[in-house]
Amino acid sequence: MYEIIEKEELGATIKLIKIHAPLVAGKALAGQFVILRIHDEGERVPVTIADFDREKGTITCVFQEVGRTTRELGTFKEGECLRDFVGPLGMPSHIENYGRVACVGGGVGVAPVYPIARALKEAGNEVISIIGARTKDLIFWEDRMGAASSELLVATDDGSYARKGFVTDLLKEVIEDKGIDLCLAIGPLPMMRAVCGLTKNYGIKTVVSLNSLMVDGTGMCGCCRVTVGGETRFSCVDGPEFDGHQVDFAELARRSTIYKDQEKISLERYEEKGPQPHRCRCGGEE
Ligand SMILES: Cc1cc2nc3c(=O)[nH]c(=O)nc-3n(C[C@H](O)[C@H](O)[C@H](O)COP(=O)(O)OP(=O)(O)OC[C@H]3O[C@@H](n4cnc5c(N)ncnc54)[C@H](O)[C@@H]3O)c2cc1C
Ligand code: FES
């Protein structure tokens, strides 16, 4: 059982949980993820490692409530436990001194960008981070991102905070003002696709982290397959980071909606029945 030792609301639907998982924390690196189950009957949910503390044995995850499981996870309190917490999974980010790097995070994608930006800065890069969200309520970790970056730029789609516009508007300005040697982008698929469309015009290498549907997370089921440079790759073991200019985003977008009807039914059932009462066996609600 994996105890939630800290919980924080970062926005209306965005929550942070810090989990005691010393074996995972001991090996975690920026860019990797975990797969968790909230109780015995829970589905397997991949979530990126947003931070880790090897000494305290903790992993921090930030998630957005989008469906049945993330909604129920959002009701967990400090002291309650997760059933499974498997990781670290996936390949870590490739960290080296590239020169000037733009780290672009959209929505909840800011959380996975954070440890990568920090590692890139520690490796000697000038890190210009650009974070954005639809509206002010969905902006979080401005302080952390500021500390992990040489410069931080913020945008909201509706102009309710900082610059009005998309992260791609700010990225274009940075490219034209200063130039960049590498771009890292994590966020919703349309955002990553738009970033790649922009950087391709300037010939700037761009790394994206793909949230393809996953089941086992160990390369056995094939659920997470994506086409990269015309070849089939498994996001869970070959990724989740790939060369964004090689990713078939149209196929990825199609595949990520294939269970839409079942997800809707599952959420409706959850809304009728509410959270499972039996979920925690170690100190929280029985
Ligand atoms: C490597 C990886 C890292 C991720 N990191 C984060 C993170 O740090 N924070 C965060 O909020 N979300 C993250 N996600 C997405 C997260 O896994 C889904 O939001 C979650 O599984 C949704 O489950 P649900 O039951 O709440 O919603 P559902 O109603 O089941 O699904 C809602 C949407 O979430 C996506 N999704 C559903 N099941 C899966 C699955 N098994 N694998 C991947 N996507 C799925 C689909 O696009 C779906 O339409 C990550 C996904 C991957 C693959
Ligand atoms: S999730 Fe099964 S192969 Fe990647």
XYZ file of C-alpha atoms and ligand atoms in Angstrom:
343
model
C 0.000 0.000 0.000
C 1.273 3.453 -0.889
C 0.303 6.215 1.494
C -0.619 9.692 0.309
C 1.397 11.843 2.691
C 0.504 15.188 1.178
C -2.313 16.480 -0.987
C -2.794 19.908 -2.493
C -5.342 21.475 -4.829
C -3.483 23.316 -7.553
C -6.591 24.354 -9.456
C -10.268 23.550 -9.823
C -9.602 20.125 -11.360
C -5.848 19.822 -10.856
C -4.498 18.038 -7.775
C -1.083 17.172 -6.389
C -0.402 14.058 -4.343
C 2.874 13.114 -2.686
C 3.129 9.355 -2.213
C 5.435 7.374 0.024
C 7.083 4.926 -2.404
C 10.798 4.643 -1.480
C 11.692 1.979 -4.052
C 10.257 4.078 -6.890
C 11.803 7.301 -5.540
C 15.196 5.601 -5.266
C 15.369 5.095 -9.040
C 13.133 7.821 -10.504
C 14.535 10.158 -13.153
C 13.047 13.129 -15.002
C 10.762 12.056 -17.853
C 9.599 8.770 -16.326
C 6.134 7.777 -15.142
C 4.306 5.395 -12.811
C 1.176 3.297 -13.235
C -1.133 3.350 -10.229
C -4.322 1.607 -9.153
C -6.482 3.227 -6.531
C -8.058 0.007 -5.225
C -8.398 -3.695 -6.065
C -10.968 -3.045 -8.779
C -9.294 0.066 -10.122
C -7.971 0.484 -13.653
C -4.299 1.070 -14.301
C -3.609 4.786 -14.706
C -0.300 6.146 -16.007
C 0.849 9.377 -14.335
C 4.137 11.220 -14.834
C 6.636 11.653 -12.021
C 6.470 15.397 -11.405
C 9.052 15.338 -8.620
C 10.867 12.897 -6.350
C 12.752 12.980 -3.078
C 15.162 10.075 -2.700
C 15.923 10.785 0.972
C 12.287 10.955 2.062
C 11.263 8.219 -0.374
C 8.466 10.221 -1.961
C 7.083 10.734 -5.449
C 4.975 13.744 -6.411
C 2.300 13.419 -9.079
C -0.005 16.075 -10.470
C -3.188 14.965 -12.172
C -6.214 16.461 -13.801
C -9.649 15.021 -13.091
C -10.846 14.008 -16.536
C -12.768 10.762 -16.013
C -13.815 8.069 -13.589
C -10.491 7.122 -11.988
C -8.909 10.561 -11.783
C -12.191 11.880 -10.351
C -12.114 9.204 -7.618
C -8.395 9.743 -7.007
C -9.235 13.391 -6.402
C -11.397 12.358 -3.406
C -8.486 10.587 -1.661
C -7.207 12.303 1.462
C -3.831 12.454 3.187
C -3.322 9.181 5.096
C -5.243 7.086 2.590
C -3.363 4.641 0.385
C -3.151 3.633 -3.245
C -3.365 -0.084 -4.043
C -0.510 -0.225 -6.576
C 2.189 2.220 -7.580
C 4.512 0.716 -10.172
C 7.572 2.451 -11.545
C 9.657 4.170 -12.542
C 8.527 3.259 -16.078
C 9.630 4.503 -19.485
C 12.895 5.971 -20.633
C 14.238 8.983 -18.743
C 14.721 12.294 -20.565
C 18.016 12.662 -22.389
C 19.816 15.406 -20.463
C 22.908 17.147 -21.833
C 24.112 20.685 -22.441
C 22.387 21.701 -25.684
C 22.820 25.446 -25.151
C 19.529 27.346 -25.067
C 16.451 25.168 -24.531
C 12.769 26.121 -24.591
C 10.654 24.020 -22.207
C 6.982 24.362 -23.108
C 4.235 23.097 -20.782
C 0.518 23.289 -21.472
C -2.153 22.679 -18.796
C -1.288 19.761 -16.533
C 1.756 19.168 -18.793
C 3.588 21.798 -16.727
C 4.118 19.177 -13.992
C 6.129 16.711 -16.133
C 8.084 19.594 -17.701
C 9.280 20.771 -14.262
C 11.841 18.031 -13.372
C 13.142 18.029 -16.953
C 13.632 21.826 -16.979
C 15.415 21.554 -13.621
C 17.716 18.778 -14.881
C 18.461 20.708 -18.098
C 19.358 23.818 -16.101
C 21.573 21.772 -13.768
C 23.339 20.444 -16.896
C 24.290 24.025 -17.828
C 21.570 24.902 -20.338
C 19.925 28.308 -20.541
C 16.332 27.210 -19.963
C 13.528 29.430 -21.214
C 10.269 27.967 -19.944
C 6.902 28.821 -21.422
C 3.798 27.696 -19.580
C 0.208 28.197 -20.589
C -3.357 27.192 -19.845
C -6.879 28.008 -20.993
C -7.464 30.307 -18.040
C -5.837 31.720 -14.868
C -7.352 29.020 -12.589
C -5.425 26.335 -14.453
C -1.976 27.941 -14.110
C 0.117 26.348 -11.358
C 3.762 25.951 -10.283
C 4.799 29.347 -11.602
C 7.186 29.583 -8.612
C 8.736 26.161 -9.178
C 9.055 26.675 -12.919
C 10.638 30.082 -12.312
C 13.248 28.503 -10.035
C 13.960 25.709 -12.532
C 14.401 28.113 -15.461
C 16.626 30.981 -16.529
C 13.510 32.808 -17.749
C 9.789 32.071 -17.430
C 7.017 33.241 -19.750
C 3.329 32.670 -19.045
C 0.261 32.823 -21.282
C -3.467 32.183 -20.904
C -5.746 31.537 -23.880
C -8.395 33.956 -22.560
C -5.979 36.631 -21.279
C -7.237 36.264 -17.677
C -3.579 36.172 -16.522
C -0.207 37.190 -17.984
C 0.010 37.285 -21.785
C -3.144 36.580 -23.787
C -2.498 33.912 -26.366
C -1.065 30.464 -26.871
C 2.295 29.091 -25.786
C 3.177 28.884 -29.478
C 2.865 32.696 -29.768
C 5.477 33.137 -27.024
C 7.645 30.358 -28.415
C 7.679 32.030 -31.846
C 8.842 35.292 -30.251
C 11.635 33.528 -28.343
C 12.785 31.720 -31.493
C 12.820 34.939 -33.516
C 14.421 37.077 -30.751
C 17.129 34.740 -29.488
C 16.970 31.391 -31.267
C 16.921 28.063 -29.437
C 18.882 24.844 -29.806
C 16.213 22.419 -28.543
C 12.515 22.531 -27.721
C 10.745 20.246 -25.245
C 6.934 20.318 -25.273
C 4.498 18.485 -22.986
C 0.761 19.093 -22.875
C -2.440 18.338 -24.763
C -1.950 16.662 -28.154
C -3.100 19.692 -30.202
C -0.584 21.867 -28.327
C 2.337 19.479 -28.915
C 1.319 19.161 -32.547
C 1.209 22.962 -32.951
C 4.625 23.366 -31.285
C 6.098 20.768 -33.643
C 4.506 22.490 -36.653
C 6.168 25.747 -35.606
C 9.624 24.436 -34.747
C 9.756 22.340 -37.926
C 9.678 25.576 -39.947
C 12.820 26.721 -38.123
C 14.549 23.315 -38.173
C 14.665 23.122 -34.337
C 14.832 19.639 -32.826
C 11.707 19.100 -30.695
C 11.029 16.447 -28.075
C 7.451 15.618 -27.025
C 6.142 13.282 -24.301
C 3.229 11.176 -25.532
C 0.203 10.271 -23.413
C -0.936 7.365 -25.558
C -3.401 4.900 -24.042
C -1.554 2.365 -21.894
C -2.414 -0.838 -20.076
C 0.603 -2.803 -18.783
C 3.265 -0.119 -19.297
C 5.962 -2.742 -19.851
C 5.889 -3.310 -23.609
C 3.696 -6.421 -23.670
C 0.132 -5.412 -24.628
C 0.776 -3.097 -27.586
C -1.913 -0.644 -26.462
C 0.428 2.357 -26.430
C 1.765 1.887 -29.961
C 2.506 5.019 -31.925
C 3.992 5.605 -35.345
C 7.248 7.544 -35.218
C 9.229 8.088 -38.422
C 7.045 5.477 -40.160
C 7.855 2.790 -37.588
C 5.737 1.344 -34.793
C 7.098 2.232 -31.370
C 5.747 1.454 -27.907
C 5.334 4.629 -25.930
C 5.735 2.910 -22.551
C 9.154 1.382 -23.180
C 10.578 3.256 -26.196
C 9.202 6.598 -24.907
C 7.251 8.408 -23.645
C 9.562 11.018 -25.244
C 10.005 11.033 -29.014
C 11.205 13.304 -31.798
C 8.045 15.388 -32.284
C 8.712 15.979 -35.970
C 8.491 12.226 -36.601
C 5.279 11.508 -34.645
C 2.071 10.655 -36.509
C -0.164 12.934 -34.406
C -3.309 12.265 -36.474
C -3.119 8.530 -35.738
C -2.350 9.195 -32.073
C -5.362 11.522 -31.742
C -7.618 8.886 -33.372
C -6.362 6.080 -31.134
C -6.710 8.102 -27.930
C -10.495 8.357 -28.391
C -11.274 4.718 -29.177
C -12.744 3.998 -25.732
C -14.669 7.264 -25.495
C -18.099 5.560 -25.194
C -16.923 3.151 -22.477
C -15.193 5.991 -20.577
C -18.445 7.978 -20.643
C -20.478 5.025 -19.307
C -17.894 4.404 -16.590
C -18.000 8.048 -15.476
C -21.830 8.041 -15.429
C -21.812 4.901 -13.253
C -19.323 6.531 -10.902
C -21.450 9.663 -10.657
C -24.438 7.468 -9.706
C -22.607 5.315 -7.136
C -19.824 7.595 -5.835
C -16.380 6.561 -4.549
C -15.745 2.992 -3.420
C -15.975 2.779 0.397
C -13.523 -0.145 0.663
C -10.622 1.540 -1.034
C -8.131 2.021 1.820
C -6.864 -0.544 4.279
C -4.225 1.282 6.210
C -5.249 4.156 8.361
C -7.827 5.885 6.174
C -11.456 5.022 5.648
C -12.114 1.221 5.676
C 2.909 8.196 -19.866
C 1.671 8.941 -19.409
C 1.796 9.919 -18.438
C 0.672 10.609 -18.001
N 0.844 11.566 -17.040
C -0.215 12.245 -16.585
C -0.042 13.236 -15.556
O 1.064 13.469 -15.056
N -1.152 13.893 -15.139
C -2.399 13.642 -15.678
O -3.359 14.294 -15.266
N -2.579 12.708 -16.645
C -1.532 11.999 -17.104
N -1.720 11.057 -18.079
C -3.077 10.796 -18.572
C -3.834 9.924 -17.566
O -3.275 8.632 -17.559
C -5.340 9.854 -17.953
O -5.881 11.146 -17.797
C -6.095 8.872 -17.069
O -5.739 7.550 -17.395
C -7.585 9.080 -17.257
O -8.312 8.084 -16.565
P -9.806 8.356 -16.100
O -10.420 7.067 -15.692
O -9.878 9.464 -15.117
O -10.517 8.934 -17.391
P -11.113 8.150 -18.609
O -12.517 8.575 -18.784
O -10.808 6.690 -18.540
O -10.266 8.759 -19.785
C -10.236 10.140 -20.087
C -9.130 10.346 -21.122
O -7.860 10.024 -20.539
C -7.060 9.269 -21.432
N -6.804 7.919 -20.865
C -7.724 7.053 -20.369
N -7.160 5.908 -19.955
C -5.839 6.029 -20.216
C -4.722 5.167 -20.031
N -4.816 3.950 -19.508
N -3.518 5.614 -20.455
C -3.396 6.859 -20.952
N -4.403 7.720 -21.130
C -5.610 7.308 -20.783
C -7.848 9.196 -22.728
O -7.434 10.250 -23.569
C -9.252 9.403 -22.316
O -10.066 9.934 -23.328
C -0.611 10.326 -18.559
C -0.741 9.333 -19.532
C 0.387 8.663 -19.963
C 0.257 7.600 -21.008
S 1.220 -0.108 -22.476
Fe 1.292 -2.129 -23.144
S 2.897 -2.140 -24.587
Fe 2.916 -0.133 -23.800
